[in-house]
Amino acid sequence: MTESQYDRVARDSADVVVLGAGPAGLVLGNLLLRAGIDCVVLERAGREQLHARARAGFLVPHTARVLERHGLAEGLRKRGREHGVCEFRTDDGRFRLDYRQLGRGEQHTVYPQHDLVADLLSVYEAGGGRIRFGTEARAVSGADGPSPIVTARTDDGRPEQWRGRYVAACDGRHGAGRRSLPPNAVRHHTDHGVSWLGLLAQAPPSLDAVGYAVHPDGFAGHMARSADITRYYLQCPADATADDWSEEQIWDQLSRRLRADEYGPLRRGPIVQRGVVRLESDVLEPLRYGSLFLAGDAAALISPSAAKGANLAVLEAELLAQALTAALAHGEAAELDRYSERCLAHIWRAQEFSHWMIQLLHAPQGPAGTAQFQDRLRRSRLYALRSSRTQQDWFAENYVGI
Ligand code: FAD
């Protein structure tokens, strides 16, 4: 940077600079604001983009409790819908698990992530919270000292610098938080070798349950989002692109794999969003590097097979808010020291269950003999889930747990 460019850099500061306005960043921002901690949220996207990004929908009871506890659950309470049944459709027939009656007797609340983000944003701004849209964090420097600096750039190309006492990277898997980690950061990563075509259909749900189809052609999933929007997933080849299939081919494949001939037709409608999701997982260890903390997808990426990502993001945001508040308002740093360890216990539990779900739902790949063996194991797992109350209780506890 030349001297004249340096002079044109806008400089500002906040005790906590939060990167990213997803569920993690906005829950954190709200909790800090409420605790009287000076913070700012830097968000790469514009407000409209943020409102339109449909992703998660299934929130576990812990998430609802966190939002309720901090006065952030009004939208969820009014428009969220309780959901407690899933149905597996396999070669050996179908079976339903009413998980409200199993495990701890808990259920999901279905509430689209972009509605949750809109709620969190509106409460944050109504409380006077500072947020900068169209501002992309490029790097975090000085995290090994007491005043880290976030270098950012606005949509119209203006450079900015934000100085904080702490930086919370809630900016997802490709964000500046991850890019700024020291070389000794450990990333545990696995590619599950499976891709899904993720679809949003403008069509009412076709089942009164989450549908999981285990089919020789590949997995298909059905998840209600609202009275007139349904999320579907279709396992697709690794090299597939989102536009490989026409709408008719998509509905035909969904019908075939969900065995509509046997169990009833699907309610079709226009596909309003589609994208290929590669099922990958990773975990960063630790989640703290001096004054830089990671939360949400920036801390750990989890495949959507068990719907845990947004739920982990909210859990971590609450823990981080508590730790930062203790440090900044009361001078107690012990919780910051424990933040990484506390989150990692939940993250690894969620990763294990998500991995189990992947193995349950997908035809194994690999050499013929090994694949056949794996397929037998998968059938045995499904049989245990269908027939063993103990197994069903374990499933229910993990399905809605975090
Ligand atoms: P994000 O929601 O990704 O938010 C990060 C924010 O940071 C974004 O707004 C982004 O624009 C911003 N950003 C990125 N880089 C920068 C930068 N350099 N500077 C400033 N801002 C930046 N999870 C569930 O719990 N339940 C589900 O049912 C579920 N279903 C899913 C379905 C699909 C198809 C997908 C893809 C995911 C699903 N997930 C689900 C996962 C869930 O959506 C994510 O785990 C969740 O969004 C993570 O929240 P986050 O706040 O960490 O990150």
CSV table of C-alpha atoms and ligand atoms in Angstrom, one decimal:
chain,number,residue,atom,x,y,z
A,1,MET,CA,0.0,0.0,0.0
A,2,THR,CA,1.5,3.4,-1.0
A,3,GLU,CA,1.5,6.3,1.5
A,4,SER,CA,-1.4,8.1,-0.3
A,5,GLN,CA,-3.5,4.9,-0.4
A,6,TYR,CA,-2.7,4.4,3.3
A,7,ASP,CA,-4.1,7.9,4.1
A,8,ARG,CA,-7.3,7.0,2.3
A,9,VAL,CA,-8.0,4.0,4.5
A,10,ALA,CA,-11.0,4.7,6.8
A,11,ARG,CA,-10.2,3.6,10.3
A,12,ASP,CA,-12.7,2.8,13.1
A,13,SER,CA,-12.8,0.6,16.1
A,14,ALA,CA,-15.0,-1.6,18.3
A,15,ASP,CA,-14.3,-3.8,21.3
A,16,VAL,CA,-15.5,-6.8,19.3
A,17,VAL,CA,-15.4,-6.9,15.5
A,18,VAL,CA,-17.7,-9.6,14.3
A,19,LEU,CA,-17.2,-10.9,10.7
A,20,GLY,CA,-20.4,-12.1,9.0
A,21,ALA,CA,-24.1,-11.7,9.6
A,22,GLY,CA,-25.3,-15.3,9.5
A,23,PRO,CA,-26.9,-17.0,12.5
A,24,ALA,CA,-23.6,-17.1,14.4
A,25,GLY,CA,-22.6,-13.4,13.8
A,26,LEU,CA,-26.1,-12.0,14.5
A,27,VAL,CA,-26.8,-14.0,17.6
A,28,LEU,CA,-23.4,-13.0,18.9
A,29,GLY,CA,-24.0,-9.3,17.9
A,30,ASN,CA,-27.3,-9.3,19.7
A,31,LEU,CA,-26.0,-10.8,22.9
A,32,LEU,CA,-23.0,-8.5,23.0
A,33,LEU,CA,-25.3,-5.5,22.4
A,34,ARG,CA,-27.6,-6.5,25.2
A,35,ALA,CA,-24.7,-6.9,27.5
A,36,GLY,CA,-23.5,-3.4,26.7
A,37,ILE,CA,-20.4,-4.5,24.8
A,38,ASP,CA,-19.3,-2.2,22.0
A,39,CYS,CA,-19.3,-4.3,18.8
A,40,VAL,CA,-19.7,-4.0,15.0
A,41,VAL,CA,-20.8,-6.6,12.4
A,42,LEU,CA,-19.1,-6.5,9.0
A,43,GLU,CA,-21.0,-8.3,6.3
A,44,ARG,CA,-19.9,-8.9,2.8
A,45,ALA,CA,-23.4,-9.2,1.3
A,46,GLY,CA,-26.0,-6.6,0.9
A,47,ARG,CA,-29.2,-6.5,3.0
A,48,GLU,CA,-31.4,-7.9,0.2
A,49,GLN,CA,-29.0,-10.8,-0.5
A,50,LEU,CA,-29.0,-11.7,3.2
A,51,HIS,CA,-32.8,-11.8,3.3
A,52,ALA,CA,-32.9,-14.1,0.2
A,53,ARG,CA,-30.4,-16.8,1.2
A,54,ALA,CA,-32.5,-20.0,1.9
A,55,ARG,CA,-30.5,-22.7,3.7
A,56,ALA,CA,-31.3,-24.3,7.0
A,57,GLY,CA,-34.8,-24.9,8.4
A,58,PHE,CA,-34.7,-27.5,11.1
A,59,LEU,CA,-33.9,-26.0,14.5
A,60,VAL,CA,-33.3,-28.1,17.5
A,61,PRO,CA,-34.9,-27.4,20.9
A,62,HIS,CA,-31.6,-26.0,22.3
A,63,THR,CA,-31.6,-23.4,19.6
A,64,ALA,CA,-35.2,-22.4,20.3
A,65,ARG,CA,-34.3,-22.1,24.0
A,66,VAL,CA,-31.2,-19.9,23.3
A,67,LEU,CA,-33.3,-17.6,21.2
A,68,GLU,CA,-36.1,-17.5,23.7
A,69,ARG,CA,-33.7,-16.8,26.6
A,70,HIS,CA,-32.4,-13.7,24.9
A,71,GLY,CA,-35.7,-12.3,23.5
A,72,LEU,CA,-34.9,-13.3,19.9
A,73,ALA,CA,-37.6,-15.9,19.4
A,74,GLU,CA,-40.6,-13.8,18.5
A,75,GLY,CA,-40.7,-14.8,14.8
A,76,LEU,CA,-39.9,-18.4,15.6
A,77,ARG,CA,-42.7,-18.5,18.1
A,78,LYS,CA,-45.2,-16.9,15.7
A,79,ARG,CA,-44.3,-18.6,12.5
A,80,GLY,CA,-42.2,-21.6,13.3
A,81,ARG,CA,-43.9,-25.0,13.1
A,82,GLU,CA,-43.3,-28.0,15.3
A,83,HIS,CA,-42.1,-31.1,13.7
A,84,GLY,CA,-41.5,-34.5,15.2
A,85,VAL,CA,-41.8,-37.4,12.7
A,86,CYS,CA,-39.5,-38.8,10.1
A,87,GLU,CA,-40.2,-41.6,7.6
A,88,PHE,CA,-37.7,-43.9,6.0
A,89,ARG,CA,-38.5,-45.5,2.6
A,90,THR,CA,-36.4,-48.4,1.7
A,91,ASP,CA,-36.3,-51.6,-0.4
A,92,ASP,CA,-37.8,-53.4,2.6
A,93,GLY,CA,-40.8,-51.0,2.9
A,94,ARG,CA,-41.2,-47.9,5.0
A,95,PHE,CA,-41.2,-47.1,8.6
A,96,ARG,CA,-41.9,-44.0,10.7
A,97,LEU,CA,-40.2,-42.7,13.8
A,98,ASP,CA,-42.3,-40.4,15.9
A,99,TYR,CA,-39.3,-38.9,17.7
A,100,ARG,CA,-41.4,-36.7,19.9
A,101,GLN,CA,-42.3,-40.0,21.6
A,102,LEU,CA,-38.7,-41.3,21.7
A,103,GLY,CA,-35.5,-40.3,23.4
A,104,ARG,CA,-36.0,-37.1,25.4
A,105,GLY,CA,-39.4,-36.5,23.8
A,106,GLU,CA,-38.2,-33.4,22.0
A,107,GLN,CA,-38.9,-32.1,18.5
A,108,HIS,CA,-37.7,-29.7,15.8
A,109,THR,CA,-39.1,-26.2,15.0
A,110,VAL,CA,-39.1,-25.6,11.3
A,111,TYR,CA,-38.3,-22.0,10.6
A,112,PRO,CA,-36.4,-20.9,7.4
A,113,GLN,CA,-32.9,-19.6,8.1
A,114,HIS,CA,-33.4,-16.5,6.1
A,115,ASP,CA,-36.4,-15.6,8.3
A,116,LEU,CA,-34.3,-16.2,11.4
A,117,VAL,CA,-31.5,-14.0,10.0
A,118,ALA,CA,-34.1,-11.3,9.2
A,119,ASP,CA,-35.5,-11.4,12.7
A,120,LEU,CA,-32.0,-11.3,14.3
A,121,LEU,CA,-31.1,-8.4,12.1
A,122,SER,CA,-34.2,-6.4,12.9
A,123,VAL,CA,-33.8,-6.8,16.7
A,124,TYR,CA,-30.1,-6.0,16.4
A,125,GLU,CA,-30.7,-2.8,14.5
A,126,ALA,CA,-33.7,-1.8,16.6
A,127,GLY,CA,-31.4,-2.0,19.6
A,128,GLY,CA,-28.9,0.4,18.0
A,129,GLY,CA,-26.5,-2.4,16.8
A,130,ARG,CA,-23.8,-1.3,14.3
A,131,ILE,CA,-23.7,-3.3,11.0
A,132,ARG,CA,-21.8,-2.6,7.8
A,133,PHE,CA,-23.3,-4.3,4.7
A,134,GLY,CA,-21.3,-4.7,1.5
A,135,THR,CA,-18.0,-4.8,3.6
A,136,GLU,CA,-15.8,-7.7,3.0
A,137,ALA,CA,-13.2,-8.6,5.6
A,138,ARG,CA,-10.0,-9.4,3.8
A,139,ALA,CA,-7.6,-10.4,6.6
A,140,VAL,CA,-7.2,-10.3,10.4
A,141,SER,CA,-3.7,-9.3,11.6
A,142,GLY,CA,-2.2,-8.8,15.0
A,143,ALA,CA,-4.3,-11.5,16.6
A,144,ASP,CA,-1.4,-12.6,18.7
A,145,GLY,CA,-1.5,-9.2,20.5
A,146,PRO,CA,-4.1,-7.1,22.4
A,147,SER,CA,-5.5,-5.1,19.4
A,148,PRO,CA,-6.1,-7.1,16.3
A,149,ILE,CA,-6.9,-5.3,13.0
A,150,VAL,CA,-9.4,-6.3,10.4
A,151,THR,CA,-8.6,-5.1,6.9
A,152,ALA,CA,-11.8,-4.8,4.8
A,153,ARG,CA,-13.0,-3.5,1.5
A,154,THR,CA,-16.4,-2.0,0.7
A,155,ASP,CA,-18.4,-2.8,-2.4
A,156,ASP,CA,-17.3,0.4,-4.1
A,157,GLY,CA,-13.6,-0.5,-3.5
A,158,ARG,CA,-12.9,1.6,-0.5
A,159,PRO,CA,-10.3,0.1,2.0
A,160,GLU,CA,-11.2,0.1,5.7
A,161,GLN,CA,-9.4,-0.9,8.9
A,162,TRP,CA,-11.2,-2.0,12.0
A,163,ARG,CA,-9.3,-2.2,15.2
A,164,GLY,CA,-10.8,-4.3,18.0
A,165,ARG,CA,-9.9,-6.0,21.3
A,166,TYR,CA,-11.3,-9.2,19.9
A,167,VAL,CA,-12.3,-10.5,16.5
A,168,ALA,CA,-15.1,-13.1,16.1
A,169,ALA,CA,-14.9,-14.8,12.8
A,170,CYS,CA,-18.5,-15.9,12.0
A,171,ASP,CA,-17.9,-15.5,8.2
A,172,GLY,CA,-18.3,-19.2,7.1
A,173,ARG,CA,-15.9,-21.6,5.5
A,174,HIS,CA,-14.4,-19.3,2.9
A,175,GLY,CA,-14.2,-16.2,5.2
A,176,ALA,CA,-11.3,-14.1,6.3
A,177,GLY,CA,-11.2,-15.7,9.7
A,178,ARG,CA,-10.0,-19.0,8.4
A,179,ARG,CA,-7.7,-17.4,5.9
A,180,SER,CA,-5.9,-15.5,8.7
A,181,LEU,CA,-5.1,-18.5,10.9
A,182,PRO,CA,-1.5,-19.2,11.7
A,183,PRO,CA,0.2,-22.0,9.8
A,184,ASN,CA,0.0,-24.3,12.9
A,185,ALA,CA,-3.8,-24.3,12.9
A,186,VAL,CA,-5.1,-27.9,12.6
A,187,ARG,CA,-7.9,-28.6,10.1
A,188,HIS,CA,-9.5,-32.0,10.3
A,189,HIS,CA,-11.2,-32.6,7.0
A,190,THR,CA,-13.2,-35.3,5.3
A,191,ASP,CA,-15.0,-35.5,2.0
A,192,HIS,CA,-17.8,-38.0,2.3
A,193,GLY,CA,-17.7,-38.8,-1.5
A,194,VAL,CA,-21.3,-37.8,-1.9
A,195,SER,CA,-23.0,-34.9,-3.6
A,196,TRP,CA,-26.6,-33.7,-3.3
A,197,LEU,CA,-28.7,-31.6,-5.6
A,198,GLY,CA,-30.4,-29.3,-3.1
A,199,LEU,CA,-33.7,-28.0,-4.3
A,200,LEU,CA,-36.4,-25.6,-3.1
A,201,ALA,CA,-39.8,-26.3,-4.7
A,202,GLN,CA,-42.7,-23.9,-4.6
A,203,ALA,CA,-44.9,-26.7,-3.7
A,204,PRO,CA,-46.7,-27.8,-0.5
A,205,PRO,CA,-45.0,-30.6,1.4
A,206,SER,CA,-46.0,-34.1,0.2
A,207,LEU,CA,-45.5,-35.9,3.5
A,208,ASP,CA,-46.4,-35.0,7.1
A,209,ALA,CA,-42.8,-36.1,8.0
A,210,VAL,CA,-39.2,-35.6,7.0
A,211,GLY,CA,-38.8,-38.2,4.2
A,212,TYR,CA,-35.5,-40.2,3.8
A,213,ALA,CA,-35.5,-42.4,0.7
A,214,VAL,CA,-32.8,-45.0,0.5
A,215,HIS,CA,-32.9,-46.2,-3.1
A,216,PRO,CA,-30.6,-48.1,-5.5
A,217,ASP,CA,-30.6,-44.9,-7.7
A,218,GLY,CA,-29.4,-42.9,-4.7
A,219,PHE,CA,-30.7,-41.0,-1.7
A,220,ALA,CA,-33.7,-38.6,-1.9
A,221,GLY,CA,-34.9,-36.3,0.9
A,222,HIS,CA,-38.1,-34.4,1.6
A,223,MET,CA,-38.3,-31.6,4.2
A,224,ALA,CA,-41.1,-29.2,4.7
A,225,ARG,CA,-40.1,-25.6,4.9
A,226,SER,CA,-43.5,-23.8,5.0
A,227,ALA,CA,-47.1,-24.4,3.8
A,228,ASP,CA,-46.1,-23.8,0.2
A,229,ILE,CA,-42.3,-24.4,0.1
A,230,THR,CA,-40.6,-27.8,0.3
A,231,ARG,CA,-36.9,-28.6,0.4
A,232,TYR,CA,-35.9,-31.7,-1.6
A,233,TYR,CA,-32.5,-33.4,-2.0
A,234,LEU,CA,-31.4,-35.8,-4.7
A,235,GLN,CA,-28.1,-37.6,-4.5
A,236,CYS,CA,-26.3,-36.8,-7.7
A,237,PRO,CA,-22.9,-37.7,-9.4
A,238,ALA,CA,-19.9,-35.9,-8.0
A,239,ASP,CA,-19.3,-33.9,-11.2
A,240,ALA,CA,-23.0,-32.9,-11.7
A,241,THR,CA,-23.9,-29.3,-12.0
A,242,ALA,CA,-27.1,-27.8,-10.8
A,243,ASP,CA,-28.6,-27.4,-14.3
A,244,ASP,CA,-27.9,-30.9,-15.5
A,245,TRP,CA,-31.5,-32.0,-15.0
A,246,SER,CA,-34.8,-30.5,-16.2
A,247,GLU,CA,-37.6,-29.9,-13.7
A,248,GLU,CA,-39.5,-32.8,-15.1
A,249,GLN,CA,-36.4,-35.1,-14.7
A,250,ILE,CA,-36.0,-33.9,-11.1
A,251,TRP,CA,-39.7,-34.6,-10.2
A,252,ASP,CA,-39.5,-38.0,-11.9
A,253,GLN,CA,-36.4,-38.9,-10.0
A,254,LEU,CA,-37.8,-37.7,-6.7
A,255,SER,CA,-41.0,-39.6,-7.3
A,256,ARG,CA,-39.1,-42.8,-8.2
A,257,ARG,CA,-36.7,-42.7,-5.2
A,258,LEU,CA,-39.5,-41.6,-2.8
A,259,ARG,CA,-41.5,-44.5,-4.2
A,260,ALA,CA,-44.5,-42.3,-5.1
A,261,ASP,CA,-46.2,-45.2,-6.9
A,262,GLU,CA,-46.5,-47.1,-3.6
A,263,TYR,CA,-46.8,-44.3,-1.0
A,264,GLY,CA,-48.6,-41.5,-2.9
A,265,PRO,CA,-47.7,-38.9,-5.5
A,266,LEU,CA,-45.6,-35.8,-4.8
A,267,ARG,CA,-47.1,-32.4,-5.0
A,268,ARG,CA,-45.2,-30.8,-7.8
A,269,GLY,CA,-44.4,-27.1,-8.4
A,270,PRO,CA,-41.7,-24.9,-9.9
A,271,ILE,CA,-38.1,-25.4,-8.6
A,272,VAL,CA,-37.2,-22.0,-7.3
A,273,GLN,CA,-33.7,-22.6,-6.2
A,274,ARG,CA,-31.2,-25.3,-6.9
A,275,GLY,CA,-27.5,-26.0,-6.1
A,276,VAL,CA,-25.1,-28.9,-5.7
A,277,VAL,CA,-23.9,-29.5,-2.2
A,278,ARG,CA,-20.8,-31.6,-1.8
A,279,LEU,CA,-21.0,-33.5,1.6
A,280,GLU,CA,-17.9,-32.4,3.4
A,281,SER,CA,-17.0,-31.9,7.0
A,282,ASP,CA,-14.2,-30.2,8.8
A,283,VAL,CA,-13.2,-29.0,12.2
A,284,LEU,CA,-10.7,-26.4,13.1
A,285,GLU,CA,-8.7,-27.0,16.3
A,286,PRO,CA,-8.5,-24.9,18.4
A,287,LEU,CA,-11.2,-22.3,17.8
A,288,ARG,CA,-9.1,-19.5,19.3
A,289,TYR,CA,-5.9,-17.9,18.1
A,290,GLY,CA,-5.0,-15.1,20.5
A,291,SER,CA,-7.7,-12.5,20.2
A,292,LEU,CA,-9.3,-14.2,17.1
A,293,PHE,CA,-12.2,-16.6,17.8
A,294,LEU,CA,-14.0,-18.8,15.3
A,295,ALA,CA,-17.8,-19.6,15.5
A,296,GLY,CA,-20.4,-21.3,13.2
A,297,ASP,CA,-19.3,-22.7,9.8
A,298,ALA,CA,-16.0,-20.8,10.2
A,299,ALA,CA,-15.2,-23.1,13.1
A,300,ALA,CA,-16.5,-26.3,11.7
A,301,LEU,CA,-18.3,-27.3,8.5
A,302,ILE,CA,-20.8,-30.0,8.9
A,303,SER,CA,-22.6,-31.8,6.1
A,304,PRO,CA,-26.4,-31.0,6.0
A,305,SER,CA,-27.3,-34.7,6.4
A,306,ALA,CA,-28.3,-34.2,10.1
A,307,ALA,CA,-29.3,-30.5,10.0
A,308,LYS,CA,-26.8,-29.4,12.6
A,309,GLY,CA,-24.9,-26.5,11.1
A,310,ALA,CA,-27.1,-23.5,12.0
A,311,ASN,CA,-27.8,-25.1,15.4
A,312,LEU,CA,-24.1,-25.4,16.2
A,313,ALA,CA,-23.7,-21.8,15.1
A,314,VAL,CA,-26.2,-20.5,17.6
A,315,LEU,CA,-24.8,-22.7,20.4
A,316,GLU,CA,-21.3,-21.4,19.8
A,317,ALA,CA,-22.4,-17.8,19.5
A,318,GLU,CA,-24.0,-17.9,22.9
A,319,LEU,CA,-20.9,-19.4,24.5
A,320,LEU,CA,-18.7,-16.9,22.8
A,321,ALA,CA,-20.9,-14.0,23.9
A,322,GLN,CA,-20.8,-15.2,27.5
A,323,ALA,CA,-17.0,-15.5,27.4
A,324,LEU,CA,-16.4,-12.1,25.7
A,325,THR,CA,-18.8,-10.4,28.1
A,326,ALA,CA,-17.1,-11.9,31.1
A,327,ALA,CA,-13.7,-10.7,29.8
A,328,LEU,CA,-14.8,-7.2,28.7
A,329,ALA,CA,-17.3,-6.3,31.4
A,330,HIS,CA,-15.8,-8.2,34.4
A,331,GLY,CA,-12.1,-8.7,33.4
A,332,GLU,CA,-12.5,-12.5,33.7
A,333,ALA,CA,-10.7,-14.3,30.9
A,334,ALA,CA,-11.2,-17.9,32.1
A,335,GLU,CA,-14.3,-18.5,29.9
A,336,LEU,CA,-12.4,-17.3,26.8
A,337,ASP,CA,-9.8,-19.9,27.6
A,338,ARG,CA,-12.5,-22.6,27.8
A,339,TYR,CA,-14.4,-21.5,24.7
A,340,SER,CA,-12.7,-23.8,22.2
A,341,GLU,CA,-12.9,-26.9,24.4
A,342,ARG,CA,-16.5,-26.4,25.3
A,343,CYS,CA,-17.6,-26.0,21.6
A,344,LEU,CA,-15.4,-28.8,20.3
A,345,ALA,CA,-17.2,-31.4,22.5
A,346,HIS,CA,-20.6,-30.4,20.9
A,347,ILE,CA,-19.0,-30.2,17.4
A,348,TRP,CA,-17.5,-33.6,17.4
A,349,ARG,CA,-20.7,-35.2,18.8
A,350,ALA,CA,-22.7,-33.5,15.9
A,351,GLN,CA,-20.0,-34.6,13.4
A,352,GLU,CA,-20.3,-38.2,14.6
A,353,PHE,CA,-24.1,-38.4,14.2
A,354,SER,CA,-24.0,-36.6,10.9
A,355,HIS,CA,-21.4,-39.1,9.7
A,356,TRP,CA,-23.7,-42.0,10.9
A,357,MET,CA,-26.6,-40.5,8.9
A,358,ILE,CA,-24.5,-40.3,5.8
A,359,GLN,CA,-23.6,-44.0,6.1
A,360,LEU,CA,-27.2,-44.8,6.7
A,361,LEU,CA,-28.6,-42.9,3.7
A,362,HIS,CA,-26.2,-43.6,0.9
A,363,ALA,CA,-25.2,-46.5,-1.3
A,364,PRO,CA,-21.6,-47.1,-0.5
A,365,GLN,CA,-19.0,-46.6,-3.3
A,366,GLY,CA,-15.7,-48.3,-3.9
A,367,PRO,CA,-14.5,-51.7,-5.1
A,368,ALA,CA,-17.4,-54.2,-5.6
A,369,GLY,CA,-16.7,-56.5,-2.7
A,370,THR,CA,-16.2,-53.7,-0.2
A,371,ALA,CA,-19.3,-51.8,-1.4
A,372,GLN,CA,-21.4,-55.0,-1.0
A,373,PHE,CA,-20.1,-55.5,2.5
A,374,GLN,CA,-20.9,-51.8,3.3
A,375,ASP,CA,-24.3,-52.2,1.8
A,376,ARG,CA,-25.1,-55.1,4.1
A,377,LEU,CA,-24.0,-53.1,7.1
A,378,ARG,CA,-26.2,-50.3,6.0
A,379,ARG,CA,-29.2,-52.6,5.7
A,380,SER,CA,-28.5,-54.0,9.1
A,381,ARG,CA,-28.4,-50.4,10.5
A,382,LEU,CA,-31.7,-49.7,8.9
A,383,TYR,CA,-33.1,-52.9,10.3
A,384,ALA,CA,-31.9,-52.0,13.8
A,385,LEU,CA,-33.4,-48.5,13.5
A,386,ARG,CA,-36.7,-50.0,12.4
A,387,SER,CA,-36.9,-52.7,15.1
A,388,SER,CA,-35.0,-51.7,18.2
A,389,ARG,CA,-36.5,-49.2,20.6
A,390,THR,CA,-33.1,-48.6,22.1
A,391,GLN,CA,-31.7,-47.7,18.7
A,392,GLN,CA,-34.7,-45.4,18.1
A,393,ASP,CA,-34.2,-43.6,21.4
A,394,TRP,CA,-30.5,-43.1,20.5
A,395,PHE,CA,-31.5,-41.8,17.1
A,396,ALA,CA,-34.1,-39.4,18.5
A,397,GLU,CA,-31.8,-38.1,21.2
A,398,ASN,CA,-29.1,-37.3,18.6
A,399,TYR,CA,-31.5,-36.1,15.9
A,400,VAL,CA,-32.8,-33.2,18.1
A,401,GLY,CA,-29.8,-32.9,20.3
A,402,ILE,CA,-26.8,-30.7,19.9
B,1,FAD,P1,-23.3,-18.3,7.4
B,1,FAD,O1,-24.8,-18.5,7.5
B,1,FAD,O2,-22.6,-18.9,6.1
B,1,FAD,O3,-23.0,-16.8,7.5
B,1,FAD,C1,-21.7,-16.3,7.2
B,1,FAD,C2,-21.9,-14.8,6.8
B,1,FAD,O4,-20.6,-14.3,6.6
B,1,FAD,C3,-22.6,-14.7,5.5
B,1,FAD,O5,-23.7,-13.7,5.6
B,1,FAD,C4,-21.6,-14.2,4.5
B,1,FAD,O6,-22.1,-13.4,3.5
B,1,FAD,C5,-20.6,-13.5,5.4
B,1,FAD,N1,-19.2,-13.5,4.9
B,1,FAD,C6,-18.5,-14.4,4.3
B,1,FAD,N2,-17.3,-14.0,4.1
B,1,FAD,C7,-17.2,-12.8,4.6
B,1,FAD,C8,-16.1,-11.8,4.7
B,1,FAD,N3,-14.9,-12.1,4.2
B,1,FAD,N4,-16.4,-10.6,5.3
B,1,FAD,C9,-17.6,-10.3,5.8
B,1,FAD,N5,-18.6,-11.2,5.7
B,1,FAD,C10,-18.4,-12.4,5.1
B,1,FAD,N6,-28.2,-26.3,9.4
B,1,FAD,C11,-29.1,-26.6,10.3
B,1,FAD,O7,-28.9,-26.5,11.5
B,1,FAD,N7,-30.4,-27.1,10.0
B,1,FAD,C12,-30.7,-27.3,8.6
B,1,FAD,O8,-31.8,-27.8,8.3
B,1,FAD,C13,-29.7,-27.0,7.6
B,1,FAD,N8,-30.0,-27.2,6.3
B,1,FAD,C14,-29.0,-26.8,5.4
B,1,FAD,C15,-29.3,-27.0,4.0
B,1,FAD,C16,-28.4,-26.6,3.0
B,1,FAD,C17,-28.7,-26.8,1.6
B,1,FAD,C18,-27.1,-26.0,3.4
B,1,FAD,C19,-26.1,-25.5,2.4
B,1,FAD,C20,-26.8,-25.8,4.8
B,1,FAD,C21,-27.8,-26.2,5.8
B,1,FAD,N9,-27.5,-26.1,7.1
B,1,FAD,C22,-28.4,-26.5,8.0
B,1,FAD,C23,-26.2,-25.5,7.5
B,1,FAD,C24,-26.4,-24.0,7.9
B,1,FAD,O9,-27.1,-23.3,6.9
B,1,FAD,C25,-25.1,-23.4,8.2
B,1,FAD,O10,-24.4,-24.2,9.1
B,1,FAD,C26,-25.3,-22.0,8.8
B,1,FAD,O11,-25.6,-21.1,7.8
B,1,FAD,C27,-24.0,-21.5,9.5
B,1,FAD,O12,-24.2,-20.2,10.0
B,1,FAD,P2,-23.0,-19.2,10.1
B,1,FAD,O13,-23.5,-17.9,10.7
B,1,FAD,O14,-21.8,-19.8,10.7
B,1,FAD,O15,-22.5,-19.0,8.6
